[in-house]
């Protein structure tokens, strides 16, 4: 037999130093016993994530060992035998990524069935397959991914990534630095597609765009006008390469036939060629678009009732035994319109692996039905907290004055009976707390987590009296500061199914003389109220807390749907905006933002964390957001027989680490 140049290759070893070592070590999770009946108290969420450095060190080049011939799925081997596909060793890069599995090497075959809610729910399927330049180990340290190594200069204003030689798109076209230069020149910097490059590709108050260069086919350099030590986190959560060899035909500046492209615009009823391009670059809407994902397009899209992806023969990852991943043949998403239908599928054993759309409110039902449904309820370590966000810039002057007083906000917090909400609404599965990083986070700060969470109506009344709200109407409700009318406001939420705790919260506030009501309108209406500064208090789930340096927007009031001053946030984005309002010069918002600007250019990890803890201490003193309960289990449905997600491993669950996509789905396999 002729020996290919890839029969013996350079690959990552299982043991290394620093960040790479973390990529290859078994997680040290403390197993949590799984109850045979629904628990009445919160299960202990195992802190499987070790404390990761705030900014990871320069990537250590992957050590080498020697593997024998690679293995591939039987269906692909048949295509190779027929001459329809190159041998597996010629489809893999010279140095493929070796993925550690959580249990054992798997076997090929089968399908994973999931549910989705339609085109607007495309993020769910995307999180199951997306690949970034770098990603995280099971212990939350950064590891190589698309890039086999990387380094930065001393002040982190220049980042260099080394790609995998021989890596391919799913259509067999070489994946090189051209993917990044094409994306940068023809997408990010095309004014028709977007007016300016993405914010994460800019630095400084002037939002100066980066310069992207490619010294050779396998090297990509990002150069910034300012130090950018946190860029490595951005490259771990944003995609930044496109198949230009395919998309050029749908780009008006590059196509060989502009008339044909314009005819396509007319045929589809679109406004411009950009609409066609956007559709064609989105794999969920265009099954022909080449990808680098473990599964790639078939003859279905998100617009179909059943959306199916099948294995990518050119996928560039293997297990420690040289088996090309993924193990599973196909990934299926089935359309559902109501939660009742989705839950019925779970109970009938028709969902194989899913956390998205699985509600902790259904914990008891799901646990009681495990045996009949042929599945187990695993849980991830969620970092989210149900939180009240008072809008300190709301237009009503009386409500604004009320919410602007930090002692009032503390009073509202003391008025909440969190233990009762947790037991009656959430079956004791959550923890009373403020919105703050969980204990597994490198930026955990206990003084904020447990501030003002005692149920103490007397203290709430005292603080409200001290704030000047002593006068009451005939029904016992507090009057505005000038005594002219009863103070009243509305708490809004777009989260259906949470009427119970919202009613309880209004009852607690009534008990201390504060009149309020709640409303749960359609999500778009709530978001409109936020973006127009009409919101008074929003109740919602605040997350992204596990690695807050990756995305601190909720902590800083810089997400319009979760902020403590909507007009302030609008000013931060654009001081000339019609609703923009500059925060007080000596106020806490500007103090927080100034600290964040320091963090963004701080090269030392310890100092980054220290400064972020200063931000959290400001939050402890000012209490701009009021946490209720959180950091509970995020239930995951795992069909019996699906392997490599052990029930005693509780994956960190957060948006920047793609939720239930954190453990690579390519490593899952069926026992039968």
XYZ file of C-alpha atoms in Angstrom:
672
model
C 0.000 0.000 0.000
C 1.262 3.465 -0.893
C 2.019 5.522 2.212
C 0.572 9.039 2.258
C 2.530 11.956 3.629
C -0.172 12.202 6.274
C 0.087 8.653 7.546
C 2.524 9.998 10.126
C 1.900 13.578 11.112
C 2.723 16.133 13.732
C -0.123 16.426 16.230
C -0.882 17.757 19.690
C 0.169 15.569 22.599
C -1.970 15.010 25.666
C 0.396 16.707 28.073
C 1.828 20.175 27.817
C 2.410 23.239 29.887
C 0.193 26.171 30.733
C -2.899 26.706 28.637
C -2.319 23.674 26.449
C -2.014 21.463 29.506
C -5.441 22.571 30.623
C -6.777 21.592 27.240
C -5.730 18.020 27.766
C -6.462 17.304 31.421
C -9.534 15.537 32.720
C -11.908 17.951 34.476
C -11.899 17.722 38.240
C -15.608 18.078 38.746
C -17.056 17.244 42.113
C -19.833 14.802 41.208
C -23.266 15.833 42.377
C -25.594 12.958 43.231
C -28.549 12.741 40.888
C -31.839 12.442 42.706
C -34.218 9.696 41.640
C -37.065 12.068 42.426
C -37.268 15.780 41.864
C -35.147 17.628 44.438
C -36.787 20.023 46.814
C -33.583 21.968 47.373
C -31.117 23.320 44.889
C -28.593 20.751 43.676
C -24.993 21.739 44.256
C -23.675 23.101 40.989
C -20.203 21.626 40.735
C -17.550 24.243 40.084
C -15.945 22.339 37.251
C -14.352 25.490 35.891
C -11.063 26.267 37.542
C -10.058 29.861 37.965
C -8.776 30.864 34.561
C -6.386 33.728 34.023
C -8.102 36.974 33.069
C -5.893 37.163 29.991
C -4.345 33.882 28.889
C -0.631 33.618 28.200
C 0.731 33.450 24.694
C -0.245 30.098 23.226
C 2.369 27.391 23.635
C 3.091 25.649 20.312
C 1.452 22.248 20.281
C 3.888 19.434 21.176
C 4.126 16.510 18.818
C 3.717 12.781 18.879
C 3.104 10.227 16.153
C -0.238 8.690 15.280
C -0.847 5.766 12.990
C -3.232 5.989 10.049
C -6.325 8.047 10.630
C -9.745 6.424 10.782
C -12.963 7.719 9.236
C -16.696 7.039 9.210
C -17.676 3.948 7.168
C -19.827 6.016 4.809
C -16.838 8.195 3.976
C -14.587 5.175 3.542
C -17.005 3.904 0.893
C -16.746 7.216 -0.970
C -12.963 7.010 -0.806
C -13.049 3.438 -2.179
C -15.228 4.580 -5.063
C -12.878 7.447 -5.888
C -15.480 10.095 -5.035
C -13.484 11.411 -2.072
C -9.745 11.753 -1.290
C -8.289 9.539 1.471
C -8.868 10.803 5.000
C -5.196 11.619 5.568
C -5.342 13.927 2.538
C -8.514 15.618 3.810
C -7.079 16.464 7.217
C -4.575 19.236 7.916
C -0.941 18.410 8.582
C -1.581 19.149 12.251
C -5.251 18.440 13.015
C -6.764 19.546 16.291
C -6.947 16.672 18.752
C -10.032 16.916 20.934
C -10.062 15.308 24.341
C -13.305 13.494 25.164
C -14.951 13.440 28.568
C -15.490 9.674 28.756
C -14.009 7.488 26.041
C -13.297 7.158 22.353
C -16.540 6.723 20.452
C -17.860 4.861 17.454
C -19.389 6.188 14.270
C -23.033 6.476 13.322
C -26.450 7.775 14.264
C -28.269 11.084 14.456
C -28.811 13.667 17.197
C -32.355 15.071 17.284
C -33.099 18.533 18.632
C -35.903 21.109 18.471
C -35.963 24.671 17.164
C -38.534 27.467 16.806
C -37.907 28.583 13.240
C -35.698 30.972 11.302
C -35.537 33.436 14.205
C -34.127 30.639 16.374
C -31.115 30.037 14.126
C -28.700 30.738 16.975
C -29.515 27.334 18.481
C -28.278 25.230 15.549
C -25.362 27.627 15.050
C -24.100 27.103 18.601
C -23.944 23.355 17.975
C -21.474 23.682 15.106
C -19.695 27.052 15.167
C -15.887 27.167 15.248
C -13.750 30.095 16.411
C -10.070 30.914 16.016
C -9.484 29.808 19.617
C -11.822 28.327 22.202
C -11.918 27.010 25.767
C -10.822 23.844 27.494
C -13.213 22.071 29.835
C -11.480 24.074 32.606
C -12.117 27.473 30.941
C -8.548 28.087 29.800
C -8.079 29.165 26.203
C -6.815 26.555 23.749
C -5.952 26.378 20.037
C -8.802 25.716 17.632
C -8.765 26.980 14.034
C -5.413 28.525 14.905
C -2.817 25.988 15.995
C -0.895 28.709 17.876
C -0.817 32.448 18.448
C 1.227 35.217 20.010
C 0.983 38.956 20.665
C 3.498 41.756 20.993
C 4.376 43.316 24.342
C 1.497 45.783 24.563
C -1.006 43.435 22.858
C -1.614 45.843 19.997
C -0.681 43.151 17.472
C -1.935 39.565 17.451
C -0.559 36.866 15.159
C -2.419 33.594 14.514
C -0.966 30.566 12.769
C -3.465 28.480 10.814
C -3.414 24.732 10.141
C -1.671 23.846 6.909
C -3.826 21.586 4.766
C -7.136 22.505 6.409
C -10.090 22.672 3.978
C -13.558 24.079 3.570
C -16.342 21.484 3.405
C -16.174 21.556 -0.415
C -12.484 20.604 -0.374
C -11.144 24.097 -1.134
C -8.045 24.946 0.941
C -8.765 27.020 4.041
C -6.056 29.667 4.182
C -5.460 33.243 5.285
C -7.462 34.289 2.213
C -10.622 33.510 4.218
C -9.741 36.312 6.627
C -8.453 38.907 4.181
C -11.557 38.368 2.007
C -13.857 38.725 5.023
C -12.053 41.910 6.087
C -11.855 43.618 2.702
C -15.102 42.596 1.047
C -17.461 42.218 3.980
C -16.288 44.150 7.028
C -15.103 47.122 4.983
C -17.801 47.162 2.320
C -20.034 50.173 3.004
C -23.011 48.566 1.311
C -22.924 45.586 3.679
C -22.047 47.415 6.882
C -21.275 51.072 7.473
C -18.172 50.350 9.555
C -16.219 47.350 10.842
C -17.576 45.484 13.868
C -16.867 47.215 17.186
C -14.774 44.290 18.413
C -12.384 44.972 15.523
C -11.776 48.562 16.672
C -9.989 50.244 19.577
C -9.941 53.593 21.349
C -12.578 56.259 21.828
C -12.457 56.959 18.101
C -13.157 53.289 17.354
C -10.150 53.036 15.053
C -10.422 49.923 12.864
C -7.739 47.260 12.965
C -5.425 46.466 10.088
C -5.587 42.830 8.984
C -2.724 41.334 6.987
C -1.613 37.893 5.857
C 2.168 37.519 5.513
C 1.662 34.027 4.082
C -1.064 31.454 3.449
C -1.148 30.283 7.063
C -0.527 33.453 9.076
C -3.060 36.152 9.963
C -2.043 39.356 11.777
C -4.475 41.756 13.506
C -2.834 45.140 14.215
C -4.584 47.739 16.383
C -3.939 51.421 16.977
C -4.092 50.855 20.740
C -3.230 48.067 23.162
C -5.927 45.392 22.968
C -5.139 42.664 25.505
C -8.751 41.422 25.592
C -8.863 40.775 21.842
C -8.123 37.096 22.401
C -11.532 36.781 24.080
C -13.247 38.393 21.102
C -11.619 36.024 18.652
C -13.000 33.213 20.845
C -16.622 34.300 20.324
C -16.830 35.914 16.870
C -16.385 34.294 13.481
C -14.006 36.090 11.147
C -13.457 34.131 7.955
C -15.614 33.592 4.865
C -15.479 31.318 1.786
C -14.692 34.064 -0.687
C -14.199 31.532 -3.494
C -17.931 30.768 -3.211
C -19.409 34.115 -2.126
C -17.707 36.260 -4.778
C -20.471 35.365 -7.255
C -23.009 37.053 -4.931
C -20.914 40.200 -4.301
C -21.622 43.048 -6.720
C -17.991 44.227 -6.684
C -16.634 40.773 -7.515
C -19.190 38.846 -9.538
C -18.510 38.079 -13.204
C -22.171 38.648 -14.027
C -23.713 41.696 -12.363
C -26.860 41.415 -14.477
C -27.496 37.891 -13.229
C -27.005 38.994 -9.617
C -29.421 41.891 -10.082
C -31.930 39.495 -11.661
C -31.651 37.335 -8.540
C -32.425 40.399 -6.379
C -35.578 41.009 -8.413
C -36.600 37.354 -8.457
C -36.352 37.032 -4.681
C -38.121 40.333 -4.060
C -35.112 41.809 -2.275
C -34.072 45.459 -2.247
C -30.364 45.164 -3.069
C -27.638 42.627 -3.791
C -26.665 42.827 -0.107
C -29.849 40.892 0.788
C -28.792 38.103 -1.570
C -25.257 38.120 -0.185
C -26.481 37.969 3.414
C -28.660 34.972 2.612
C -25.887 33.183 0.755
C -23.287 33.661 3.508
C -25.612 32.186 6.152
C -25.307 28.395 6.218
C -28.638 28.082 8.040
C -30.413 29.665 5.071
C -28.172 28.416 2.282
C -27.247 24.732 2.295
C -24.653 25.270 -0.455
C -22.417 27.605 1.547
C -19.104 25.896 2.403
C -18.270 25.753 6.105
C -15.590 24.407 8.419
C -18.165 22.917 10.788
C -18.436 19.274 11.884
C -21.728 19.026 10.007
C -22.622 20.933 6.876
C -25.622 21.630 4.640
C -27.967 19.136 3.036
C -31.058 19.907 0.966
C -32.810 21.563 3.953
C -32.606 24.978 5.634
C -34.085 26.632 8.713
C -37.116 27.468 6.615
C -38.058 23.773 6.565
C -39.897 21.826 9.238
C -36.904 19.537 9.649
C -33.423 21.039 9.276
C -30.689 18.439 8.794
C -26.918 18.787 8.692
C -24.629 15.885 7.729
C -21.011 15.163 8.527
C -18.350 17.276 6.853
C -15.834 14.918 5.175
C -13.143 17.592 5.492
C -13.607 18.298 9.192
C -10.224 19.047 10.706
C -10.526 17.584 14.197
C -9.708 14.077 15.458
C -9.786 12.215 18.748
C -6.694 10.899 20.548
C -6.889 7.632 18.611
C -6.850 9.351 15.230
C -10.553 8.998 14.467
C -11.770 11.875 12.333
C -14.638 13.630 14.041
C -17.589 13.907 14.320
C -18.731 10.479 15.447
C -22.394 11.274 14.736
C -23.561 11.139 11.098
C -26.302 13.771 11.174
C -27.638 16.633 13.275
C -31.389 17.259 13.038
C -33.506 20.197 14.229
C -37.290 19.824 14.174
C -39.628 22.804 14.182
C -41.992 23.366 17.120
C -44.303 26.277 17.829
C -45.246 25.766 21.473
C -43.364 24.687 24.574
C -46.025 22.038 25.236
C -45.216 20.332 21.939
C -41.477 20.478 22.633
C -41.941 19.029 26.125
C -44.099 16.246 24.667
C -41.234 15.327 22.350
C -38.903 15.165 25.340
C -41.273 12.958 27.334
C -41.720 10.682 24.291
C -37.963 10.242 23.886
C -37.781 12.248 20.654
C -35.105 14.717 21.801
C -31.569 13.355 22.118
C -29.563 16.294 23.423
C -30.758 19.802 24.259
C -30.618 22.564 26.841
C -31.955 25.408 24.708
C -35.707 25.868 25.331
C -35.596 23.374 28.231
C -36.945 25.295 31.217
C -35.984 24.817 34.838
C -39.667 25.495 35.561
C -40.341 22.016 34.130
C -37.699 20.351 36.316
C -40.126 18.194 38.292
C -42.019 17.055 35.195
C -38.828 16.211 33.340
C -37.296 14.326 36.276
C -40.428 12.299 36.929
C -40.572 11.224 33.279
C -36.946 10.135 32.849
C -37.531 6.390 32.897
C -40.562 6.461 30.601
C -38.880 8.844 28.174
C -35.563 7.017 28.033
C -33.435 10.023 28.961
C -31.632 11.649 31.886
C -31.835 15.250 33.026
C -28.265 16.500 33.323
C -27.611 20.055 34.361
C -25.106 22.738 33.495
C -23.713 25.345 35.877
C -25.716 28.375 34.783
C -24.254 31.835 35.423
C -27.518 33.751 35.030
C -29.548 35.625 37.656
C -33.148 36.832 37.473
C -32.690 40.560 37.906
C -34.601 43.839 38.162
C -33.057 46.668 36.109
C -34.391 50.059 37.319
C -34.070 52.700 34.582
C -32.619 55.768 36.286
C -33.283 57.901 33.203
C -36.979 57.102 32.788
C -38.890 60.219 31.619
C -41.391 60.369 34.501
C -39.659 62.797 36.913
C -41.182 61.293 40.048
C -40.313 57.706 39.163
C -36.884 58.866 38.030
C -36.169 60.583 41.343
C -37.300 57.441 43.160
C -35.144 55.011 41.171
C -32.174 57.380 41.129
C -31.771 57.084 44.921
C -29.422 54.227 45.836
C -31.069 53.828 49.239
C -34.396 53.315 47.481
C -32.833 50.603 45.322
C -31.454 48.935 48.433
C -34.894 49.193 50.044
C -36.468 47.452 47.049
C -33.898 44.694 47.465
C -34.570 44.245 51.189
C -38.298 44.061 50.442
C -37.897 40.886 48.339
C -38.484 37.519 49.963
C -36.048 35.613 47.793
C -36.272 32.369 49.728
C -40.031 32.271 49.241
C -39.733 33.034 45.509
C -37.101 30.337 45.150
C -39.158 27.687 46.933
C -42.599 28.474 45.519
C -41.659 29.386 41.948
C -38.376 27.605 41.263
C -38.728 24.486 43.469
C -35.686 25.538 45.486
C -33.357 25.102 42.506
C -31.848 28.592 42.536
C -29.821 30.628 45.020
C -30.892 34.020 46.433
C -28.250 36.489 45.206
C -27.423 39.708 43.458
C -26.384 39.699 39.811
C -22.647 38.998 39.968
C -20.105 36.486 38.663
C -20.611 32.939 40.026
C -18.121 31.331 42.385
C -16.387 29.497 39.501
C -15.550 32.796 37.815
C -12.088 34.373 38.038
C -13.914 37.600 38.913
C -16.131 36.235 41.696
C -16.860 38.928 44.301
C -18.765 37.734 47.346
C -19.460 41.207 48.841
C -21.711 42.002 45.862
C -23.212 38.529 45.541
C -24.716 38.625 49.030
C -25.356 42.354 49.449
C -28.835 43.399 50.680
C -30.420 39.998 49.958
C -31.911 39.420 53.413
C -35.689 39.654 53.554
C -36.007 42.656 55.861
C -39.190 44.734 55.386
C -38.310 46.837 58.432
C -35.022 47.889 56.858
C -36.812 48.532 53.563
C -39.303 50.834 55.324
C -36.497 52.610 57.179
C -34.518 53.297 53.995
C -37.619 54.539 52.160
C -38.466 56.867 55.052
C -34.886 58.169 55.137
C -35.103 58.835 51.399
C -38.005 61.196 52.083
C -40.953 58.973 51.122
C -42.788 59.209 54.414
C -46.148 60.624 53.308
C -48.786 58.071 52.262
C -52.209 58.102 50.642
C -55.419 56.712 52.140
C -54.504 53.184 50.999
C -51.072 53.309 52.600
C -49.073 53.861 49.415
C -46.156 56.287 49.507
C -46.510 59.669 47.822
C -44.040 61.414 45.554
C -41.443 63.641 47.189
C -43.578 66.763 46.728
C -46.635 64.962 48.151
C -48.758 65.750 45.109
C -49.706 62.207 44.109
C -49.212 58.523 44.769
C -45.915 57.187 43.464
C -46.452 54.310 41.023
C -44.416 52.477 38.385
C -44.533 49.391 36.153
C -42.220 46.369 36.092
C -42.044 44.852 32.597
C -40.756 41.512 31.395
C -40.779 39.739 28.060
C -40.293 36.343 29.719
C -43.609 34.522 29.566
C -44.353 32.070 32.345
C -42.961 34.278 35.099
C -46.193 35.863 36.281
C -45.960 34.151 39.665
C -42.741 35.747 40.880
C -43.658 39.113 39.354
C -46.937 39.087 41.275
C -45.060 38.101 44.419
C -42.589 40.955 43.941
C -45.356 43.528 43.555
C -46.964 42.122 46.717
C -43.703 42.512 48.653
C -43.400 46.116 47.486
C -47.002 46.836 48.428
C -46.179 45.620 51.936
C -43.642 48.453 52.305
C -45.980 51.042 50.816
C -44.686 51.055 47.240
C -47.379 50.924 44.564
C -46.451 49.136 41.356
C -47.851 46.772 38.769
C -46.325 44.328 36.324
C -46.780 43.628 32.653
C -45.532 40.889 30.297
C -46.034 42.180 26.744
C -44.530 40.739 23.569
C -40.723 40.810 23.537
C -40.392 43.338 20.725
C -42.578 45.818 22.626
C -40.453 45.544 25.767
C -37.308 46.060 23.715
C -38.908 49.083 22.070
C -39.643 50.516 25.532
C -35.985 49.960 26.440
C -34.529 51.518 23.286
C -36.886 54.529 23.552
C -36.062 55.057 27.265
C -39.714 54.462 28.229
C -38.990 51.422 30.401
C -39.253 51.977 34.162
C -38.055 48.652 35.576
C -37.313 45.555 33.536
C -37.302 42.065 35.022
C -35.193 39.639 33.026
C -32.497 36.989 33.144
C -29.011 38.533 33.248
C -26.190 36.244 32.218
C -22.672 36.466 30.663
C -21.271 36.462 34.185
C -18.915 33.457 34.110
C -16.221 35.346 32.162
C -17.303 38.983 32.532
C -14.163 40.368 30.906
C -15.359 38.764 27.668
C -18.607 40.729 27.640
C -19.286 43.013 30.635
C -22.194 44.921 29.061
C -24.805 43.863 31.634
C -22.540 44.874 34.526
C -21.758 48.248 32.966
C -25.273 49.184 31.864
C -24.222 49.008 28.221
C -26.872 46.643 26.874
C -30.002 48.604 26.041
C -32.302 45.765 27.119
C -30.503 45.282 30.445
C -29.214 48.601 31.720
C -29.577 50.946 34.673
C -29.953 54.072 32.533
C -31.230 53.711 28.976
C -30.515 57.348 28.026
C -27.008 57.030 29.480
C -26.363 53.948 27.384
C -27.600 55.785 24.279
C -25.215 58.650 25.111
C -22.340 56.179 25.456
C -23.089 54.929 21.936
C -23.722 58.341 20.382
C -23.681 61.580 22.422
C -25.546 63.352 19.610
C -28.485 60.923 19.592
C -31.972 62.394 20.129
C -32.530 60.452 23.370
C -28.929 60.533 24.589
C -28.259 61.930 28.052
C -24.823 62.319 29.566
C -24.513 60.708 33.012
C -23.480 62.913 35.938
C -19.759 63.689 35.785
C -19.259 62.475 39.351
C -21.742 59.590 39.102
C -21.114 55.883 39.372
C -21.823 55.149 35.671
C -18.903 57.225 34.442
C -16.712 55.799 37.199
C -17.526 52.251 36.054
C -16.924 53.121 32.409
C -13.578 54.776 33.195
C -12.410 51.636 34.974
C -13.490 49.538 32.007
C -11.465 51.750 29.660
C -8.435 51.099 31.880
C -9.067 47.354 31.801
C -9.256 47.357 27.998
C -5.605 48.449 27.727
C -4.236 46.767 30.868
C -1.774 44.005 29.861
C -1.518 42.342 33.284
C -4.197 39.767 34.057
C -4.105 40.357 37.811
C -4.649 44.076 37.331
C -7.517 43.457 34.935
C -9.281 41.402 37.582
C -8.474 43.881 40.347
C -9.987 46.738 38.362
C -13.060 44.702 37.505
C -13.555 43.930 41.190
C -13.507 47.705 41.720
C -16.412 47.905 39.249
C -18.254 45.215 41.190
C -17.623 47.093 44.423
C -19.235 50.180 42.900
C -22.199 47.945 42.048
C -22.261 46.749 45.672
C -22.407 50.333 46.925
C -24.825 51.714 44.316
C -26.899 48.593 43.575
C -27.822 49.690 40.021
C -29.411 46.292 39.385
C -31.304 44.139 41.883
C -30.755 40.405 41.663
C -33.441 38.035 42.914
C -32.364 34.392 42.444
C -29.949 32.731 40.064
C -26.946 30.519 39.339
C -29.073 27.411 39.348
C -29.039 24.289 37.232
C -29.646 24.663 33.503
C -31.380 21.367 32.646
C -30.007 19.380 29.723
C -31.920 16.491 28.167
C -29.553 13.619 27.304
C -31.033 10.525 25.680
C -29.947 7.213 27.206
C -27.009 5.813 25.278
C -25.563 9.140 24.185
C -21.996 9.235 25.466
C -19.205 11.679 26.316
C -21.278 13.975 28.503
C -21.060 12.301 31.929
C -23.899 13.150 34.288
C -21.466 14.288 37.008
C -19.847 16.884 34.734
C -21.722 20.179 34.906
C -20.514 22.290 32.018
C -20.197 26.048 32.562
C -23.220 27.585 30.888
C -22.913 31.097 29.500
C -23.453 32.996 26.265
C -19.765 33.779 25.494
C -18.967 30.052 25.712
C -22.003 29.124 23.537
C -24.151 27.497 26.227
C -24.814 23.793 25.527
C -22.338 23.888 22.653
C -19.468 24.277 25.151
C -18.590 20.574 25.097
C -17.929 19.891 21.385
C -20.882 17.995 19.952
C -18.460 16.327 17.540
C -17.240 14.183 20.472
C -20.678 12.719 21.328
C -21.514 9.188 20.182
C -24.145 6.480 20.508
C -23.524 3.224 22.346
C -25.953 1.468 20.003
